[in-house]
mmCIF file of C-alpha atoms in Angstrom:
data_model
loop_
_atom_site.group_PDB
_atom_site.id
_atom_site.type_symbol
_atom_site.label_atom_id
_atom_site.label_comp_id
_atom_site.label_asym_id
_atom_site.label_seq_id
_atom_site.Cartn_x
_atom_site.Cartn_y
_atom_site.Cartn_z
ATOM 1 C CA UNK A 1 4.176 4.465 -15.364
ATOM 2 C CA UNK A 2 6.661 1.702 -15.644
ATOM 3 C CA UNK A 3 10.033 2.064 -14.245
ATOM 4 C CA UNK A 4 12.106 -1.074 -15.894
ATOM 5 C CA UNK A 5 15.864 -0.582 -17.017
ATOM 6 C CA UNK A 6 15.430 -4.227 -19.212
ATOM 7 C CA UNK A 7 14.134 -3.408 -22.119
ATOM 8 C CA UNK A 8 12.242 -6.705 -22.800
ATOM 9 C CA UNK A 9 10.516 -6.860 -19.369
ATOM 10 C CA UNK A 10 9.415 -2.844 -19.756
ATOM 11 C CA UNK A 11 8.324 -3.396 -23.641
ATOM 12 C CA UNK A 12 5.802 -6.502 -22.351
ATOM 13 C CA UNK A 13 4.493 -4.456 -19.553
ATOM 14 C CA UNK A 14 3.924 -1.465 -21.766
ATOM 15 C CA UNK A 15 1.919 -3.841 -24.205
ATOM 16 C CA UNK A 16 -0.093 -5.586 -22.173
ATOM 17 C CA UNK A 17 -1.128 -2.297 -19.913
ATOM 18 C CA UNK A 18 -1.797 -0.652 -23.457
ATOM 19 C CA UNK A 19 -4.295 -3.431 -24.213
ATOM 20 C CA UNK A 20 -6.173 -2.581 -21.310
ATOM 21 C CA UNK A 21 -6.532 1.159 -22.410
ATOM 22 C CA UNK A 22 -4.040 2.636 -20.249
ATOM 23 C CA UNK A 23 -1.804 5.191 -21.058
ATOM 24 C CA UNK A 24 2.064 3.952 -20.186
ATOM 25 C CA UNK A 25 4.644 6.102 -19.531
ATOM 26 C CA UNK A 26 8.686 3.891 -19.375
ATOM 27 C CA UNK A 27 11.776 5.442 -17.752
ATOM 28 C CA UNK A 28 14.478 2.778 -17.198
ATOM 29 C CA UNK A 29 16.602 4.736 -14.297
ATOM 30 C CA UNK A 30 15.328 5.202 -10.476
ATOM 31 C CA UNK A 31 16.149 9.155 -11.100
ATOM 32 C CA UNK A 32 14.004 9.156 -14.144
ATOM 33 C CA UNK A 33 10.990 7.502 -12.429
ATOM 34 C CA UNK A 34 11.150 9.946 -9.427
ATOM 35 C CA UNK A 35 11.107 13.100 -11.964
ATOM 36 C CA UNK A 36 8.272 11.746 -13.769
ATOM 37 C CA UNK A 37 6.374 10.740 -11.370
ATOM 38 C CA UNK A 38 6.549 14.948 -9.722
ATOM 39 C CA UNK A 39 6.230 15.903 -13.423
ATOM 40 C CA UNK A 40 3.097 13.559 -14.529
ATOM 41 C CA UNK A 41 1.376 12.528 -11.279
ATOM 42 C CA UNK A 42 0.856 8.992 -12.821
ATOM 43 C CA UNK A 43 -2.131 6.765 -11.578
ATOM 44 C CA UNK A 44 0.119 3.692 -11.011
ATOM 45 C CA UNK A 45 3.650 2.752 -10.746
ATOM 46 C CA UNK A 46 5.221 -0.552 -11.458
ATOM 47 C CA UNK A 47 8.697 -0.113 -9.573
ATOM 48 C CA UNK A 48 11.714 -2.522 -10.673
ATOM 49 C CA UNK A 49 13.736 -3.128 -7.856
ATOM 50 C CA UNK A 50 16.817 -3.078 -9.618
ATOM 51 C CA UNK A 51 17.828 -0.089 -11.361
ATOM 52 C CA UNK A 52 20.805 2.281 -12.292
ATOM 53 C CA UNK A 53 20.890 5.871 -11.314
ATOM 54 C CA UNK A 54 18.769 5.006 -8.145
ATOM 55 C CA UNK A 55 17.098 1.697 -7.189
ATOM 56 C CA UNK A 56 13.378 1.001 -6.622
ATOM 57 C CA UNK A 57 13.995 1.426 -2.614
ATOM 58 C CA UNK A 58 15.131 4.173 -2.731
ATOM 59 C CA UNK A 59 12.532 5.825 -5.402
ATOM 60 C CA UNK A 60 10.062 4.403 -2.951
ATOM 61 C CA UNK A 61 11.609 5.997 0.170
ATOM 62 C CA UNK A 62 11.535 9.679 -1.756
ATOM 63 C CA UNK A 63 7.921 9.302 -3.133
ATOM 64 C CA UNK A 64 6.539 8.109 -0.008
ATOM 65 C CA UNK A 65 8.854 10.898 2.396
ATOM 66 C CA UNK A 66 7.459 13.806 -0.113
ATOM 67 C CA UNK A 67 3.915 12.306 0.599
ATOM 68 C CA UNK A 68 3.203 11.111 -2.935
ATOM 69 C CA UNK A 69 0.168 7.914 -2.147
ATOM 70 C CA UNK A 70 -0.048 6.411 -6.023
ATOM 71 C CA UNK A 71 0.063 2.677 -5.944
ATOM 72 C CA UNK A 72 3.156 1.298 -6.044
ATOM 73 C CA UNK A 73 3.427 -2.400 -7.389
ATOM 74 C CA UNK A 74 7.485 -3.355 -7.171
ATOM 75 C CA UNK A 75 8.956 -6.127 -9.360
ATOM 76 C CA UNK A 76 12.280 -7.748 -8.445
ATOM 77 C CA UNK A 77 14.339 -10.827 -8.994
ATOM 78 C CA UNK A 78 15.326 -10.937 -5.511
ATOM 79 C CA UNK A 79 13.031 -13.897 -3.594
ATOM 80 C CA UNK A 80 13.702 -13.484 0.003
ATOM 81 C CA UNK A 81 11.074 -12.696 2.532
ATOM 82 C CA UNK A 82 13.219 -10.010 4.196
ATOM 83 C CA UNK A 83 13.295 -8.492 0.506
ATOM 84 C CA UNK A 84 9.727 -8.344 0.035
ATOM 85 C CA UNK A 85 8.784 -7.343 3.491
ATOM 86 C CA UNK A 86 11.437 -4.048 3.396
ATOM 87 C CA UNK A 87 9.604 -3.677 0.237
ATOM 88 C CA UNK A 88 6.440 -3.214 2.047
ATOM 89 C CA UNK A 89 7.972 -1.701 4.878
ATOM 90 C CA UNK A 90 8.696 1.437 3.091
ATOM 91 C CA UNK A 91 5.210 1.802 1.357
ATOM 92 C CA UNK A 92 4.596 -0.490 -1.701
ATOM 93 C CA UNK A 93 1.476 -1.779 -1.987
ATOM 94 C CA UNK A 94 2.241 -5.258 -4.187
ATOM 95 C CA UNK A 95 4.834 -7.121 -4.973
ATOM 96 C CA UNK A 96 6.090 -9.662 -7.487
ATOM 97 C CA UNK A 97 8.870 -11.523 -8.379
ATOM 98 C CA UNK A 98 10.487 -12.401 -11.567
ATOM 99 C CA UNK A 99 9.626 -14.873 -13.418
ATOM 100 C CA UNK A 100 5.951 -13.264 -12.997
ATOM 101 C CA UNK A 101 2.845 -13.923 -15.000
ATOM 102 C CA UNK A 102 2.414 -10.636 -17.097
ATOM 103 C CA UNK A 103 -1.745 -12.012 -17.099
ATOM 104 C CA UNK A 104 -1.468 -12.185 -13.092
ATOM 105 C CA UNK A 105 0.608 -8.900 -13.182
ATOM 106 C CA UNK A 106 -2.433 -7.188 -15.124
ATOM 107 C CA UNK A 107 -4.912 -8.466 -12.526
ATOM 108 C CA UNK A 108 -2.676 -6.920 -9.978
ATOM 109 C CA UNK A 109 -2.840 -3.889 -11.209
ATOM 110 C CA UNK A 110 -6.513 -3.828 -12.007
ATOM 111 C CA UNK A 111 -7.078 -4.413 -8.166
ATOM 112 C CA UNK A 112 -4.465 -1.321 -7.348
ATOM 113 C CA UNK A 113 -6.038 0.926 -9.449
ATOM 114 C CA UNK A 114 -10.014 0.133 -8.363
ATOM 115 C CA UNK A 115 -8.638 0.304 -4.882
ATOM 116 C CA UNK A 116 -7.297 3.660 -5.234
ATOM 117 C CA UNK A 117 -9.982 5.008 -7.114
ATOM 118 C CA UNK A 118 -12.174 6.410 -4.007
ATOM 119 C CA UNK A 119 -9.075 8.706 -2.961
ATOM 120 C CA UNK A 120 -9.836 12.137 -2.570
ATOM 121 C CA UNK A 121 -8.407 14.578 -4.694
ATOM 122 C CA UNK A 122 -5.652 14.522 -7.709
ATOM 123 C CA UNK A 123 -2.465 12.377 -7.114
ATOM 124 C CA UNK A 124 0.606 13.597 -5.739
ATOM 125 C CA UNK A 125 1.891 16.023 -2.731
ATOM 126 C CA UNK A 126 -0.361 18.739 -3.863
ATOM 127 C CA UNK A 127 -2.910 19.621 -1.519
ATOM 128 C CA UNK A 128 -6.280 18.989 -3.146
ATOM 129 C CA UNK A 129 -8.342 22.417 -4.402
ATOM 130 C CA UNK A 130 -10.925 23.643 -1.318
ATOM 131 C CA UNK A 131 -13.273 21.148 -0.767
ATOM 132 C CA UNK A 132 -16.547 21.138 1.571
ATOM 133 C CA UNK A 133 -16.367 20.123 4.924
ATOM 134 C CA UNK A 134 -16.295 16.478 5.536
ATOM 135 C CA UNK A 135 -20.132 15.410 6.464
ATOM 136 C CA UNK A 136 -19.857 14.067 10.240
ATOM 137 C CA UNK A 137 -21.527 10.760 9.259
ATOM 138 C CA UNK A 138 -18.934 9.784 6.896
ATOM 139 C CA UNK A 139 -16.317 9.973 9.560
ATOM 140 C CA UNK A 140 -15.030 6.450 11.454
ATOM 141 C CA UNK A 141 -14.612 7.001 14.992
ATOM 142 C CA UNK A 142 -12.963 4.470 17.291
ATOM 143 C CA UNK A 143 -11.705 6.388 20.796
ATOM 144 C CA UNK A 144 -9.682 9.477 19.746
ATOM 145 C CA UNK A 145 -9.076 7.785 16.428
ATOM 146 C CA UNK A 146 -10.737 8.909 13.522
ATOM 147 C CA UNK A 147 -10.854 8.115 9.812
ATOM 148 C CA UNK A 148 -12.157 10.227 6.975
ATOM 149 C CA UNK A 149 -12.667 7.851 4.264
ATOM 150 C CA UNK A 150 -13.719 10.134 1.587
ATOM 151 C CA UNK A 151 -10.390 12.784 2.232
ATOM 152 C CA UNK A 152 -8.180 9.429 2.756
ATOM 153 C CA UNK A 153 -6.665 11.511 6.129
ATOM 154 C CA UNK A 154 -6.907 9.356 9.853
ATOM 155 C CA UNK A 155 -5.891 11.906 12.905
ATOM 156 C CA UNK A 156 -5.509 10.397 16.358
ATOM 157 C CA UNK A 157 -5.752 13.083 19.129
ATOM 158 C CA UNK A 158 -6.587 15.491 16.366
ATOM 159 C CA UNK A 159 -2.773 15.154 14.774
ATOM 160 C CA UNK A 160 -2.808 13.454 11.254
ATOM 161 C CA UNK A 161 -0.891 10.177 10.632
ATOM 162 C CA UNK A 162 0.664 9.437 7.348
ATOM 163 C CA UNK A 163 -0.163 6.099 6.413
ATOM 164 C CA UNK A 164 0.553 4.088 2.865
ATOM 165 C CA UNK A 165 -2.905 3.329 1.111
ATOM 166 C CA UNK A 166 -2.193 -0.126 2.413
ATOM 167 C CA UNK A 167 -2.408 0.726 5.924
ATOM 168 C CA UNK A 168 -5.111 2.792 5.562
ATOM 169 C CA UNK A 169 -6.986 0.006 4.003
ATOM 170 C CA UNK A 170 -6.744 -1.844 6.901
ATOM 171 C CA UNK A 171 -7.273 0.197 9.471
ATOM 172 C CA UNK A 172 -10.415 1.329 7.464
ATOM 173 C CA UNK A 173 -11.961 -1.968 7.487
ATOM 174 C CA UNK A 174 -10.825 -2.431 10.931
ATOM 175 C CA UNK A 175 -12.588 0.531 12.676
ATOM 176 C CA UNK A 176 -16.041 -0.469 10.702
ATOM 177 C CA UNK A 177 -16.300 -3.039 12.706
ATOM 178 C CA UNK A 178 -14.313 -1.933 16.031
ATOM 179 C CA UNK A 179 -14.170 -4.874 18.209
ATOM 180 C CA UNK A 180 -14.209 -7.400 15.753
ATOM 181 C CA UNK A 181 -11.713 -10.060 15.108
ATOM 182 C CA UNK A 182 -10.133 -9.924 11.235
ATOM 183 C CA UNK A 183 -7.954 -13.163 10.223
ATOM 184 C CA UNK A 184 -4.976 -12.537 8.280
ATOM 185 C CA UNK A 185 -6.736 -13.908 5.155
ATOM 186 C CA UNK A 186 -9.532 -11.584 5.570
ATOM 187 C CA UNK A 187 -6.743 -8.442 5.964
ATOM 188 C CA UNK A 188 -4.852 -9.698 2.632
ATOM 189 C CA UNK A 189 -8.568 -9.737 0.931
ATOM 190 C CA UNK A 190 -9.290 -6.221 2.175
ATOM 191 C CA UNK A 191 -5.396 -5.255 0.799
ATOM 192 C CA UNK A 192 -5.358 -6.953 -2.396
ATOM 193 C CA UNK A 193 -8.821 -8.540 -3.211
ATOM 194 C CA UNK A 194 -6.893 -12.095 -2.927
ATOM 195 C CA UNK A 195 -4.816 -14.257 -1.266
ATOM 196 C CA UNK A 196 -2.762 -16.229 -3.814
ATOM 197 C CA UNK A 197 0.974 -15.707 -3.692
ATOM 198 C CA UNK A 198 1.207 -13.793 -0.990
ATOM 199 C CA UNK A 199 1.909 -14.410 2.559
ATOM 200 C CA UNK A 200 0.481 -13.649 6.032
ATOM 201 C CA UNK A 201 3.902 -11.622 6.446
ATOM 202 C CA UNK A 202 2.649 -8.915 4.899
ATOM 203 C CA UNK A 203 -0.351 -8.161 6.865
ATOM 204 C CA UNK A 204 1.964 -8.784 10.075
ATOM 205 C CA UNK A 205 4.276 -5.875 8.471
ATOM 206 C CA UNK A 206 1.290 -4.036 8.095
ATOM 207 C CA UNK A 207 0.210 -4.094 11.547
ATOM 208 C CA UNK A 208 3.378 -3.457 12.931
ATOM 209 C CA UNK A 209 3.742 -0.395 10.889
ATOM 210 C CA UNK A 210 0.494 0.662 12.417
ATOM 211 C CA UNK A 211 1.387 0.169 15.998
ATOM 212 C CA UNK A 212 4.483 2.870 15.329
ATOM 213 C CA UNK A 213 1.953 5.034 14.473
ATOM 214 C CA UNK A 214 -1.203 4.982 16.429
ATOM 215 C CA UNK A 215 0.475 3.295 19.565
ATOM 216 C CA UNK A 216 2.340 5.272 22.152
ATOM 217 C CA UNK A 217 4.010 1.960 23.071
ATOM 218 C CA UNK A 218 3.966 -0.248 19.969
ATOM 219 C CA UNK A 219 5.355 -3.432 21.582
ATOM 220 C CA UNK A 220 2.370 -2.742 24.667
ATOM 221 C CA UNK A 221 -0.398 -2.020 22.171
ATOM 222 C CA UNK A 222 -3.619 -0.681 23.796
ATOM 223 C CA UNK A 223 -5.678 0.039 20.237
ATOM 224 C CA UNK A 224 -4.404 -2.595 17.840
ATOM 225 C CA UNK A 225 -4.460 -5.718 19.524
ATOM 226 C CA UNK A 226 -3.364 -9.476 18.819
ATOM 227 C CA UNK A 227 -5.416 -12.326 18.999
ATOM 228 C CA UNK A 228 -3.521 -15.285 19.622
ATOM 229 C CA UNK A 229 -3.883 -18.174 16.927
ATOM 230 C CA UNK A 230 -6.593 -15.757 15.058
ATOM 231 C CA UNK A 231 -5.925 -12.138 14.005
ATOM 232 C CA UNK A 232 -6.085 -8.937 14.917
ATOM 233 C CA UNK A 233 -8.799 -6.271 16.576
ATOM 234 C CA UNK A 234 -8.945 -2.759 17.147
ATOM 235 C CA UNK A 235 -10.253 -1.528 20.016
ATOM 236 C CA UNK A 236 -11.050 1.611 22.227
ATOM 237 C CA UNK A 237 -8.519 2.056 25.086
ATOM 238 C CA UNK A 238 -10.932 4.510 27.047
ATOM 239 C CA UNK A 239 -13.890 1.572 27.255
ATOM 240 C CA UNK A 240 -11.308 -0.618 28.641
ATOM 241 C CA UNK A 241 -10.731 -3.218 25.739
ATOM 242 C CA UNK A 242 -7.505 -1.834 24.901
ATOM 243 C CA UNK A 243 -5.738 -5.383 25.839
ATOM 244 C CA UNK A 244 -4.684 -8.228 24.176
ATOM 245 C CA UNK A 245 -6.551 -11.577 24.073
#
């Protein structure tokens, strides 16, 4: 689905995602993309910023409070960091600005879509039909932190936490390898598949986000820890590595 009040801009997307076999739906108002997207439980949403009715921030905020995980890729004129990393902050999982590369765009959204194509179950709030029980070996177990992969659901304590796919991409790859330090480049690879464009902001927004939710004191965090001048680690609090380096 592409939500894009200039015609011009949506008409180009719609084309070039067409050439790729897709399926495009266009609505050019924020109210319009947020009744669609409940209605036709697209695969993929490319999310103008800028738009009457309601803007993309706000569609974002409502998809992402009513629990809705489809990729979200937001395009905007605006060019300022704190733009892009609100962006994030509330759940979007790319971002590009105008003037953008409609060939780069495409790549973009080929990495979105193979990314999200392991989720369990049909997109949207619905809860997924009855499935078998998860199989204990496909669970990720750090502590009292665990991650069920193939159901896309983390609990911590046994309580779920809601996290965008983009957080739980990197708190995936994280607790595979509990202990281990990840670099900022290696996070962005594990987010996107690249590194071009975009900054080590976003992983640092990422992280952050994280700590709110898996921390019971995000600025003293005992599971998701900083390592000066290299990255980030998660670690078990209980085996006493639950400090930063």
């Amino acid at each position: 689905m592409i939500a894009e009040d200039d015609d011009k801009q949506a008409e180009l997307v719609r084309r070039y995602l067409q050439r790729e076999g897709h399926a495009v739906t266009v609505v050019t108002d924020g109210r319009a993309a947020v009744e669609q997207v409940r209605r036709r439980a697209p695969d993929l949403l490319v999310l103008d910023v800028m738009m009457p009715r309601t803007d993309g921030l706000d569609v974002l905020r409502i998809l992402r409070a009513e629990a809705y995980e489809l990729p979200v890729l937001m395009l905007t004129a605006r060019t300022t960091e704190d733009d892009l990393l609100l962006g994030l902050d509330l759940g979007a999982d790319d971002y590009m600005t105008k003037p953008y590369s409609p060939r780069e765009l495409m790549a973009r959204v080929r990495t979105l879509l193979r990314r999200s194509a392991s989720a369990a179950g049909p997109r949207g709030a619905a809860a997924p039909a009855a499935a078998p029980a998860p199989v204990e070996e496909h669970l990720i177990t750090v502590g009292a932190l665990v991650i069920d992969p193939e159901r896309h659901e983390i609990t911590l304590d046994g309580a779920g936490v809601d996290c965008t796919p983009g957080e739980f991409r990197i708190l995936t790859a994280m607790a595979a390898e509990p202990g281990r330090v990840f670099t900022r480049q290696r996070l962005l690879q594990e987010l996107h598949g690249y590194t071009r464009y975009i900054g080590d902001r976003t992983v640092d927004v990422h992280i952050m986000n994280l700590r709110k939710k898996i921390e019971h004191q995000p600025k003293k965090p005992q599971r998701l820890l900083t390592v000066f001048g290299v990255g980030y680690k998660l670690a078990d609090p209980a085996k006493g590595a639950g400090r930063a380096s």
